[in-house]
mmCIF file of C-alpha atoms (C1' of nucleotides) in Angstrom:
data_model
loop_
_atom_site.group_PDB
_atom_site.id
_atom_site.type_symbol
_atom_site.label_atom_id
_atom_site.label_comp_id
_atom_site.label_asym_id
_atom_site.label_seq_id
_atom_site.Cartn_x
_atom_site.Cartn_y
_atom_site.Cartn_z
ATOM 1 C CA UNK P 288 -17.648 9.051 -8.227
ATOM 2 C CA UNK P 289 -15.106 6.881 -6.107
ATOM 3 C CA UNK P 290 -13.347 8.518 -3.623
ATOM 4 C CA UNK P 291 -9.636 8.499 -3.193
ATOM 5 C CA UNK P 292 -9.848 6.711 0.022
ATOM 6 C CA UNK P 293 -12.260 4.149 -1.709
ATOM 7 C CA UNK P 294 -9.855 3.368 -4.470
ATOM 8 C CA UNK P 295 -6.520 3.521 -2.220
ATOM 9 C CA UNK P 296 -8.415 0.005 -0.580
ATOM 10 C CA UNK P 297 -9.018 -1.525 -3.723
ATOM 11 C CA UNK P 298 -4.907 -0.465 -4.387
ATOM 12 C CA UNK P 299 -3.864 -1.324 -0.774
ATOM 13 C CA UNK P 300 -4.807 -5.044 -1.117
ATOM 14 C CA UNK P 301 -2.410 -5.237 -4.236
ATOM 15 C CA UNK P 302 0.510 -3.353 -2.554
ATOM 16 C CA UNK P 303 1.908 -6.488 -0.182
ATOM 17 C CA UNK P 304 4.331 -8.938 -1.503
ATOM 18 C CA UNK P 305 2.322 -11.644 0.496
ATOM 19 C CA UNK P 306 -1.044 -10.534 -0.584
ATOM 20 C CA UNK P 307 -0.036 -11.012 -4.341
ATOM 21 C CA UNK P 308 1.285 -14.236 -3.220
ATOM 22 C CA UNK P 309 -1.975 -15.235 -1.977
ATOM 23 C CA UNK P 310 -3.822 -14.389 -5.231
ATOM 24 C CA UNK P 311 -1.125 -16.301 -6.907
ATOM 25 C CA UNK P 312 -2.695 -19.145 -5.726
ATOM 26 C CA UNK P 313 -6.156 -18.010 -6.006
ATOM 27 C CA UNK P 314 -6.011 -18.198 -9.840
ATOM 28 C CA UNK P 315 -5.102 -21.315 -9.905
ATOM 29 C CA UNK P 316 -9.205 -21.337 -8.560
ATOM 30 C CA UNK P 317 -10.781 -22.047 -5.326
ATOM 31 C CA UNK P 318 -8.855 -22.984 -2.006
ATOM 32 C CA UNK P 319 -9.204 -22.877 1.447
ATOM 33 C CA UNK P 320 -7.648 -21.388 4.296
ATOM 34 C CA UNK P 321 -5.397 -24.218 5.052
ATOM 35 C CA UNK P 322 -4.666 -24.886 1.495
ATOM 36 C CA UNK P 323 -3.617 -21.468 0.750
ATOM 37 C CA UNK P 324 -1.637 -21.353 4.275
ATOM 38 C CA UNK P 325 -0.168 -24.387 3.522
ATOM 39 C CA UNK P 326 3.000 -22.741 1.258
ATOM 40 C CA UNK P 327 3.036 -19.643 2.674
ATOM 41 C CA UNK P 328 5.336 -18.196 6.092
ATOM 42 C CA UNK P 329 2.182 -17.059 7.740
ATOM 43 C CA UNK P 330 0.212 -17.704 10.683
ATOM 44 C CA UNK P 331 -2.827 -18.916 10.620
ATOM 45 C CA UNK P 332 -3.913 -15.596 12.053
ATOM 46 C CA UNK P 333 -1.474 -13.735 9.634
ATOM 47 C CA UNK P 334 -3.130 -15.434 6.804
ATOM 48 C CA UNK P 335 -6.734 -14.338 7.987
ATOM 49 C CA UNK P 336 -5.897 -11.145 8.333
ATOM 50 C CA UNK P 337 -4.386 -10.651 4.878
ATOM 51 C CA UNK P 338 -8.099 -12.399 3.369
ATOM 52 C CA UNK P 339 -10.002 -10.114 5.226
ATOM 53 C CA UNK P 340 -8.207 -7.083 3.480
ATOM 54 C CA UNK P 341 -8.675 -9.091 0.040
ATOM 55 C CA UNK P 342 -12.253 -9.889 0.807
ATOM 56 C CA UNK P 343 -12.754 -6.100 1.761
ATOM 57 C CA UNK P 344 -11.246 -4.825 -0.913
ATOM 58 C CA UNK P 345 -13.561 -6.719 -3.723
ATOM 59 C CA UNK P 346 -10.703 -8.688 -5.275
ATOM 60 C CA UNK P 347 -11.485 -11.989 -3.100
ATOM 61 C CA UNK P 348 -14.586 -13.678 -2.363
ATOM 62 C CA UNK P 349 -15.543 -15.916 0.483
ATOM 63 C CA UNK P 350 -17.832 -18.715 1.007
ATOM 64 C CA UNK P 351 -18.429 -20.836 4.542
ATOM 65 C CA UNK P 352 -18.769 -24.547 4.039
ATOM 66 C CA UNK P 353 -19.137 -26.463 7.115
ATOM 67 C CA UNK P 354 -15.641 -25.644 8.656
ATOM 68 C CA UNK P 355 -14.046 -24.567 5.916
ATOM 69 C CA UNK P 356 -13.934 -20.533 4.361
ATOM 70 C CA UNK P 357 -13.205 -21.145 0.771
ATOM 71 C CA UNK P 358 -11.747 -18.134 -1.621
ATOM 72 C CA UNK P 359 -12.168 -17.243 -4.658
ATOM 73 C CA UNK P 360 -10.825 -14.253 -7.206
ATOM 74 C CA UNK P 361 -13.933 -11.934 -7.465
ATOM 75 C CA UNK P 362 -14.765 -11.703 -11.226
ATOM 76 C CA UNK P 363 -16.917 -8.944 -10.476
ATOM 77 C CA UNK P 364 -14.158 -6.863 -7.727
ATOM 78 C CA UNK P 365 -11.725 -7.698 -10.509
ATOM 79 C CA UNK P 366 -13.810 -5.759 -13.271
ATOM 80 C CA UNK P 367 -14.013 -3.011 -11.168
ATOM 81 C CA UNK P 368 -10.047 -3.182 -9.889
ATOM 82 C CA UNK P 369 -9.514 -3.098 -13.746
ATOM 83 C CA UNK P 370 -12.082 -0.208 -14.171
ATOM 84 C CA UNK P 371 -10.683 2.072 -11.603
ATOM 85 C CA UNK P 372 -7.013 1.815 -12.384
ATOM 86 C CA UNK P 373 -8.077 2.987 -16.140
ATOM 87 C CA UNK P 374 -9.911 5.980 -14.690
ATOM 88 C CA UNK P 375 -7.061 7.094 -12.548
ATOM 89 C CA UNK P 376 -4.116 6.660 -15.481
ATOM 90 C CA UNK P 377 -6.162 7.587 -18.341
ATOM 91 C CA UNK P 378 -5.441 11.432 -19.533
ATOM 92 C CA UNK P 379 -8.287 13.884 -19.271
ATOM 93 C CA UNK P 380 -8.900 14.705 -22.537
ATOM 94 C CA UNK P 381 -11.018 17.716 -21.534
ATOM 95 C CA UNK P 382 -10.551 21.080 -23.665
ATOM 96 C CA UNK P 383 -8.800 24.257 -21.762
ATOM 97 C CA UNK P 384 -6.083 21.780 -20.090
ATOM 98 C CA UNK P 385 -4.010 24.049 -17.544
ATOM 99 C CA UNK P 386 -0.670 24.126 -18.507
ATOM 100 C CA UNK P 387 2.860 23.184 -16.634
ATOM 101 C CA UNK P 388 3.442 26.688 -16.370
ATOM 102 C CA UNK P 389 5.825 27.696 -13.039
ATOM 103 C CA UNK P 390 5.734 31.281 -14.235
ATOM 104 C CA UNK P 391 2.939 32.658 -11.979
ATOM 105 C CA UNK P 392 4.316 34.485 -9.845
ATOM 106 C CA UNK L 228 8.725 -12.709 -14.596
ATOM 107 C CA UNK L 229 7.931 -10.336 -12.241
ATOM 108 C CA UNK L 230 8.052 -10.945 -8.423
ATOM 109 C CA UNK L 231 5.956 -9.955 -6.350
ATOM 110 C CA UNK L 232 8.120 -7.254 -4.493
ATOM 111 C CA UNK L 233 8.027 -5.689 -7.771
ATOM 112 C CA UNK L 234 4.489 -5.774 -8.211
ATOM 113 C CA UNK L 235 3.688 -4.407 -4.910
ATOM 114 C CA UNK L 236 6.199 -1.304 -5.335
ATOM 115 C CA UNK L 237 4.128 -0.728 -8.446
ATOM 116 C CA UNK L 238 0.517 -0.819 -6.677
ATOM 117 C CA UNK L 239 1.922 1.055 -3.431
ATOM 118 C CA UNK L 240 2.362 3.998 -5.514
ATOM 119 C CA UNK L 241 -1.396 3.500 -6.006
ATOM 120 C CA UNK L 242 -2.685 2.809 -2.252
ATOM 121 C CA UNK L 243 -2.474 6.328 -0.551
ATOM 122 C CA UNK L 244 -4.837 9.424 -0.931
ATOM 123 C CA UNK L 245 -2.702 11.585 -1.454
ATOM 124 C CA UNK L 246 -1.066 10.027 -4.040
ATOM 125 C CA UNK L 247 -4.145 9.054 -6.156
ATOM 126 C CA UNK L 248 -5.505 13.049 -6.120
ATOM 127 C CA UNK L 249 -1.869 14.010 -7.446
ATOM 128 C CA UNK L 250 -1.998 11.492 -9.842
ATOM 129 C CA UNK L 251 -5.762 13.244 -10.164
ATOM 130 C CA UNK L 252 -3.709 16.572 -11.217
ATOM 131 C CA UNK L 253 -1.571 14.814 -13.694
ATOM 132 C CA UNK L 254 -4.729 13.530 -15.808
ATOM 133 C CA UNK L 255 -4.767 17.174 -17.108
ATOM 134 C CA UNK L 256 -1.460 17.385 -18.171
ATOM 135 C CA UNK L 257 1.969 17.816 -17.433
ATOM 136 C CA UNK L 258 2.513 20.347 -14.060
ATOM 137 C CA UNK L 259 5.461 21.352 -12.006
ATOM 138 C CA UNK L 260 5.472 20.500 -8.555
ATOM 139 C CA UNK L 261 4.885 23.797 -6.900
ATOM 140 C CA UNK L 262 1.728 23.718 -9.120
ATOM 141 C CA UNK L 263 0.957 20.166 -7.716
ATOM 142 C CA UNK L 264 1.573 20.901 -4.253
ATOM 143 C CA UNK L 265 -0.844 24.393 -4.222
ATOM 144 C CA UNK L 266 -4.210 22.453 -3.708
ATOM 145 C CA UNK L 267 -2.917 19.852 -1.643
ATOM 146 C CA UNK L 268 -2.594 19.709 1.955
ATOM 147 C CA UNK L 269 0.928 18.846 1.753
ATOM 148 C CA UNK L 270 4.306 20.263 2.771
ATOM 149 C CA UNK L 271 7.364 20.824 -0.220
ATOM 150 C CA UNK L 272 9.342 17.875 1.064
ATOM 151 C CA UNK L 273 5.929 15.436 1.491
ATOM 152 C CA UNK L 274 4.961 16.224 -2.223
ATOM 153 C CA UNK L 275 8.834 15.548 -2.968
ATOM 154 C CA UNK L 276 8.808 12.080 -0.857
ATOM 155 C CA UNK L 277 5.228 11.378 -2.922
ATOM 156 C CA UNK L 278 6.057 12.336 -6.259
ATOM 157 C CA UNK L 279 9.578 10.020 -5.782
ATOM 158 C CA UNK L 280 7.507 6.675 -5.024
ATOM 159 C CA UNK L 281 4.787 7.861 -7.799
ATOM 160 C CA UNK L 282 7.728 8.166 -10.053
ATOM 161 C CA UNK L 283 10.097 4.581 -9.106
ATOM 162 C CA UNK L 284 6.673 2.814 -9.700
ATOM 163 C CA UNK L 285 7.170 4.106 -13.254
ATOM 164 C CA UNK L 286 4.002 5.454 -13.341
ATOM 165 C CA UNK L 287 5.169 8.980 -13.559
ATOM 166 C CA UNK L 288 8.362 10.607 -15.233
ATOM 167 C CA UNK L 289 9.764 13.833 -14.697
ATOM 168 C CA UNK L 290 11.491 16.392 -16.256
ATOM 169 C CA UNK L 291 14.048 19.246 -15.199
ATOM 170 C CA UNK L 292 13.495 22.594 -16.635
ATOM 171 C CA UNK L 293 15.935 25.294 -15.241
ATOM 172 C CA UNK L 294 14.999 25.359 -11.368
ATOM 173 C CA UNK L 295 11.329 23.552 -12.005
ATOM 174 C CA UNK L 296 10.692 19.568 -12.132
ATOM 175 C CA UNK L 297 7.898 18.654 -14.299
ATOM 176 C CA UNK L 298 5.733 15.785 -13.852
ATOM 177 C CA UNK L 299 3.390 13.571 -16.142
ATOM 178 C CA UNK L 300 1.871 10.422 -16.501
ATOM 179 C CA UNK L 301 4.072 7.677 -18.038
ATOM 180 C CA UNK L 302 2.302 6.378 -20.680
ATOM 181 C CA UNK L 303 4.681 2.979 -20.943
ATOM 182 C CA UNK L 304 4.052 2.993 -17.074
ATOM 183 C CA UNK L 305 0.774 2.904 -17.659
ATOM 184 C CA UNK L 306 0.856 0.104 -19.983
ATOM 185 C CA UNK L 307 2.975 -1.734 -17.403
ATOM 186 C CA UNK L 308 0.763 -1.439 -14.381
ATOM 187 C CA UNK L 309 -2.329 -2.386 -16.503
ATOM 188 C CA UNK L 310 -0.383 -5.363 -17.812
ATOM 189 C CA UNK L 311 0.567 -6.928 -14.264
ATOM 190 C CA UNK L 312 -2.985 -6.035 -12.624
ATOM 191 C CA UNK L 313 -4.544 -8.164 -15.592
ATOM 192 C CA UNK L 314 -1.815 -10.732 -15.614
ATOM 193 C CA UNK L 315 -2.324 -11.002 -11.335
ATOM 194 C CA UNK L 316 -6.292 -11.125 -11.448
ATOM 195 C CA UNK L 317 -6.523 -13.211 -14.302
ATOM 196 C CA UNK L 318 -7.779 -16.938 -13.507
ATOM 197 C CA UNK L 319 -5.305 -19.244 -14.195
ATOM 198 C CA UNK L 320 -6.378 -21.609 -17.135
ATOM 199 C CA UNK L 321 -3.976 -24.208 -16.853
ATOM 200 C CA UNK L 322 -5.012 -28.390 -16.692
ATOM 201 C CA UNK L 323 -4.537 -30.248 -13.653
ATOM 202 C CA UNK L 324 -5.656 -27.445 -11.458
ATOM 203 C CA UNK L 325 -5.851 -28.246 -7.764
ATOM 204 C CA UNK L 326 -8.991 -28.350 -6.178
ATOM 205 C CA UNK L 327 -9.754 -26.903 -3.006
ATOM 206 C CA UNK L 328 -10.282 -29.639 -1.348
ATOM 207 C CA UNK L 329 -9.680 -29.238 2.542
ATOM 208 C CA UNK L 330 -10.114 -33.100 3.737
ATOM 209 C CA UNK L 331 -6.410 -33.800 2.811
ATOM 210 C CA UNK L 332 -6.023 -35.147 6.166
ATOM 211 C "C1'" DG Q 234 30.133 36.403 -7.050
ATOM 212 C "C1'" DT Q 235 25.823 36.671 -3.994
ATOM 213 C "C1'" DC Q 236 20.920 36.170 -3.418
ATOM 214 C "C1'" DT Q 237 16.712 33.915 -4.127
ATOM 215 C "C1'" DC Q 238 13.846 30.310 -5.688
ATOM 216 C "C1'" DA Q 239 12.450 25.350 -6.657
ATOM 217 C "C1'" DT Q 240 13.299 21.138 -5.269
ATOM 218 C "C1'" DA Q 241 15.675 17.043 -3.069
ATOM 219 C "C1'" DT Q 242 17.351 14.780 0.896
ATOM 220 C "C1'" DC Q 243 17.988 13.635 5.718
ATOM 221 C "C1'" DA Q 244 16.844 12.414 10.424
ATOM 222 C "C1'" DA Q 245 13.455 12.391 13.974
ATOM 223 C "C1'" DA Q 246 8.633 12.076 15.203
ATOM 224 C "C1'" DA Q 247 4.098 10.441 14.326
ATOM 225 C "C1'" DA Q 248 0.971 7.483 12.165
ATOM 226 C "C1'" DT Q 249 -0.244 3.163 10.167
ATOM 227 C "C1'" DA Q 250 0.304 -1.643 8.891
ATOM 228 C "C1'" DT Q 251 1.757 -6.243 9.971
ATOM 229 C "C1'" DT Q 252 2.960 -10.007 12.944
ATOM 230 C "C1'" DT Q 253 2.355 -12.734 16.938
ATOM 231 C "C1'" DG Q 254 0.248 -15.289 20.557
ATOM 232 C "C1'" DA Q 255 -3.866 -15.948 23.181
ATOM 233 C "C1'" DT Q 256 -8.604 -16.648 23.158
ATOM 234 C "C1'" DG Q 257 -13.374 -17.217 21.170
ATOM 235 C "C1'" DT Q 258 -16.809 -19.462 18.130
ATOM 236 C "C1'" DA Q 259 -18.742 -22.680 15.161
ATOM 237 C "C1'" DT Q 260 -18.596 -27.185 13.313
ATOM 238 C "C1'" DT Q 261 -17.503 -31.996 12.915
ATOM 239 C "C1'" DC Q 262 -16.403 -36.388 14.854
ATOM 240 C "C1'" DA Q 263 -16.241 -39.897 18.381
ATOM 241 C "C1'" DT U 45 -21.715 -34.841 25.414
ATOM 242 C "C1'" DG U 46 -16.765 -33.754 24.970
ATOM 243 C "C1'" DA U 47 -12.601 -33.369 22.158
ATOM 244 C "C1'" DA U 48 -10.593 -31.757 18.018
ATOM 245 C "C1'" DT U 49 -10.511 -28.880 13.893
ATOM 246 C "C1'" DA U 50 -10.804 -24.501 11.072
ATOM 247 C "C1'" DC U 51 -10.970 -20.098 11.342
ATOM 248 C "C1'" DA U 52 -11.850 -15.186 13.244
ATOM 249 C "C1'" DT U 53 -10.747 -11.695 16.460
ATOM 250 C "C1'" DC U 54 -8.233 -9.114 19.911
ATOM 251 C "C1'" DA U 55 -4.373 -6.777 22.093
ATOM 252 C "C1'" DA U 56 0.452 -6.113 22.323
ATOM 253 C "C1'" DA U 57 4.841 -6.029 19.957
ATOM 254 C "C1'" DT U 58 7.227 -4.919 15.835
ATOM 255 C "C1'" DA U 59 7.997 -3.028 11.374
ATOM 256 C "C1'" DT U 60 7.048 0.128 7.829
ATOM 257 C "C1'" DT U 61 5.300 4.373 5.949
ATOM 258 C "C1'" DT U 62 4.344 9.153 6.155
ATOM 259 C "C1'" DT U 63 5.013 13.708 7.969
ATOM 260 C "C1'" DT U 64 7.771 17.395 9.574
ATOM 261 C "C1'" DG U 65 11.450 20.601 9.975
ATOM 262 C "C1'" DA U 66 16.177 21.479 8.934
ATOM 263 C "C1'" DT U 67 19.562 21.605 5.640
ATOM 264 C "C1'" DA U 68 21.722 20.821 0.948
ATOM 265 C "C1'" DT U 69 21.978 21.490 -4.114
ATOM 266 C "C1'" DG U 70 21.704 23.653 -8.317
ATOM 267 C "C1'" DA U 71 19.757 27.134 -11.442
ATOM 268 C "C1'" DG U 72 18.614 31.738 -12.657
ATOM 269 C "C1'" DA U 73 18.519 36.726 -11.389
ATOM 270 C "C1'" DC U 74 21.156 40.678 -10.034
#
DNA sequence: GTCTCATATCAAAAATATTTGATGTATTCA
DNA sequence: TGAATACATCAAATATTTTTGATATGAGAC
């Protein structure tokens, strides 16, 4: 079972304006640093700090080619992305719900 | 469309702990918030300041009864947020796609 | 009406996230 | 080899979020 803190990462990569920006791009398919820089008000360190919470959240993928780091949307991070947010919104359809009652006391 | 501002507002509601193990609570039903706030480690006015960004996400809707609030899971909310995490992880299938090419220069 | 309870709101403090600028590390190119 | 390029990392500055404690509001009980 995921943890709260687990799934609050997978969340916090989706929760900055800049970030969704960023995968904006990234389903267009894959681009480099510069590329995705390129349009964006970011540093270049501002922009590799943002794909380092992407990459470490699942939703990005990274690959090295000679001086280049290339990104991609995960398809696997996004299954699970997909996967968790179901698990946290769908009702628990378990029998012997508790009920809203305030009347305990 | 949506922008991204709006986006993020609806996937900060998901990035904290805190928020995620009361949204935990709400999978079993509808519950006031002094119910909400007995198993968490949380003072009245932090559940309040929780329950108010869990609720402008639209993720959660409330309810006045006499002197309680009730909460719940939105079930359009839920539709929403599912809707705009597939619609932002989604590859782009569109012609003409740019490659990511990094020898521009 | 007054008292108490459930909750919201506010402002200040504390914690966390983001931005910035400098520096480090490979890699390519001359 | 040395210079330039692409990117990561670090520390300090800044901005934003969360927590806390005090106070306000509104409903029901008396």
């Amino acid at each position: 079972m995921e943890s709260f803190e687990d799934d609050a990462k997978i969340f916090k990569a989706l929760c900055d304006p800049k970030r969704l920006a960023i995968l904006a791009q990234l389903r267009e398919g894959e681009k480099c640093a510069c590329v995705l820089q390129e349009p964006m008000d970011l540093t270049q360190s501002g922009l590799s700090y943002h794909m380092r919470i992407l990459c470490e959240s699942g939703i990005v993928e990274s690959r090295q080619k000679g001086k280049w780091t290339h990104y991609r949307l995960s398809e696997e991070g996004g299954r699970v992305t997909v996967e968790r947010l179901l698990a946290i919104l769908t009702p628990d359809a378990r029998k012997g719900k508790r009920l809203s009652c305030c009347c305990r006391k």
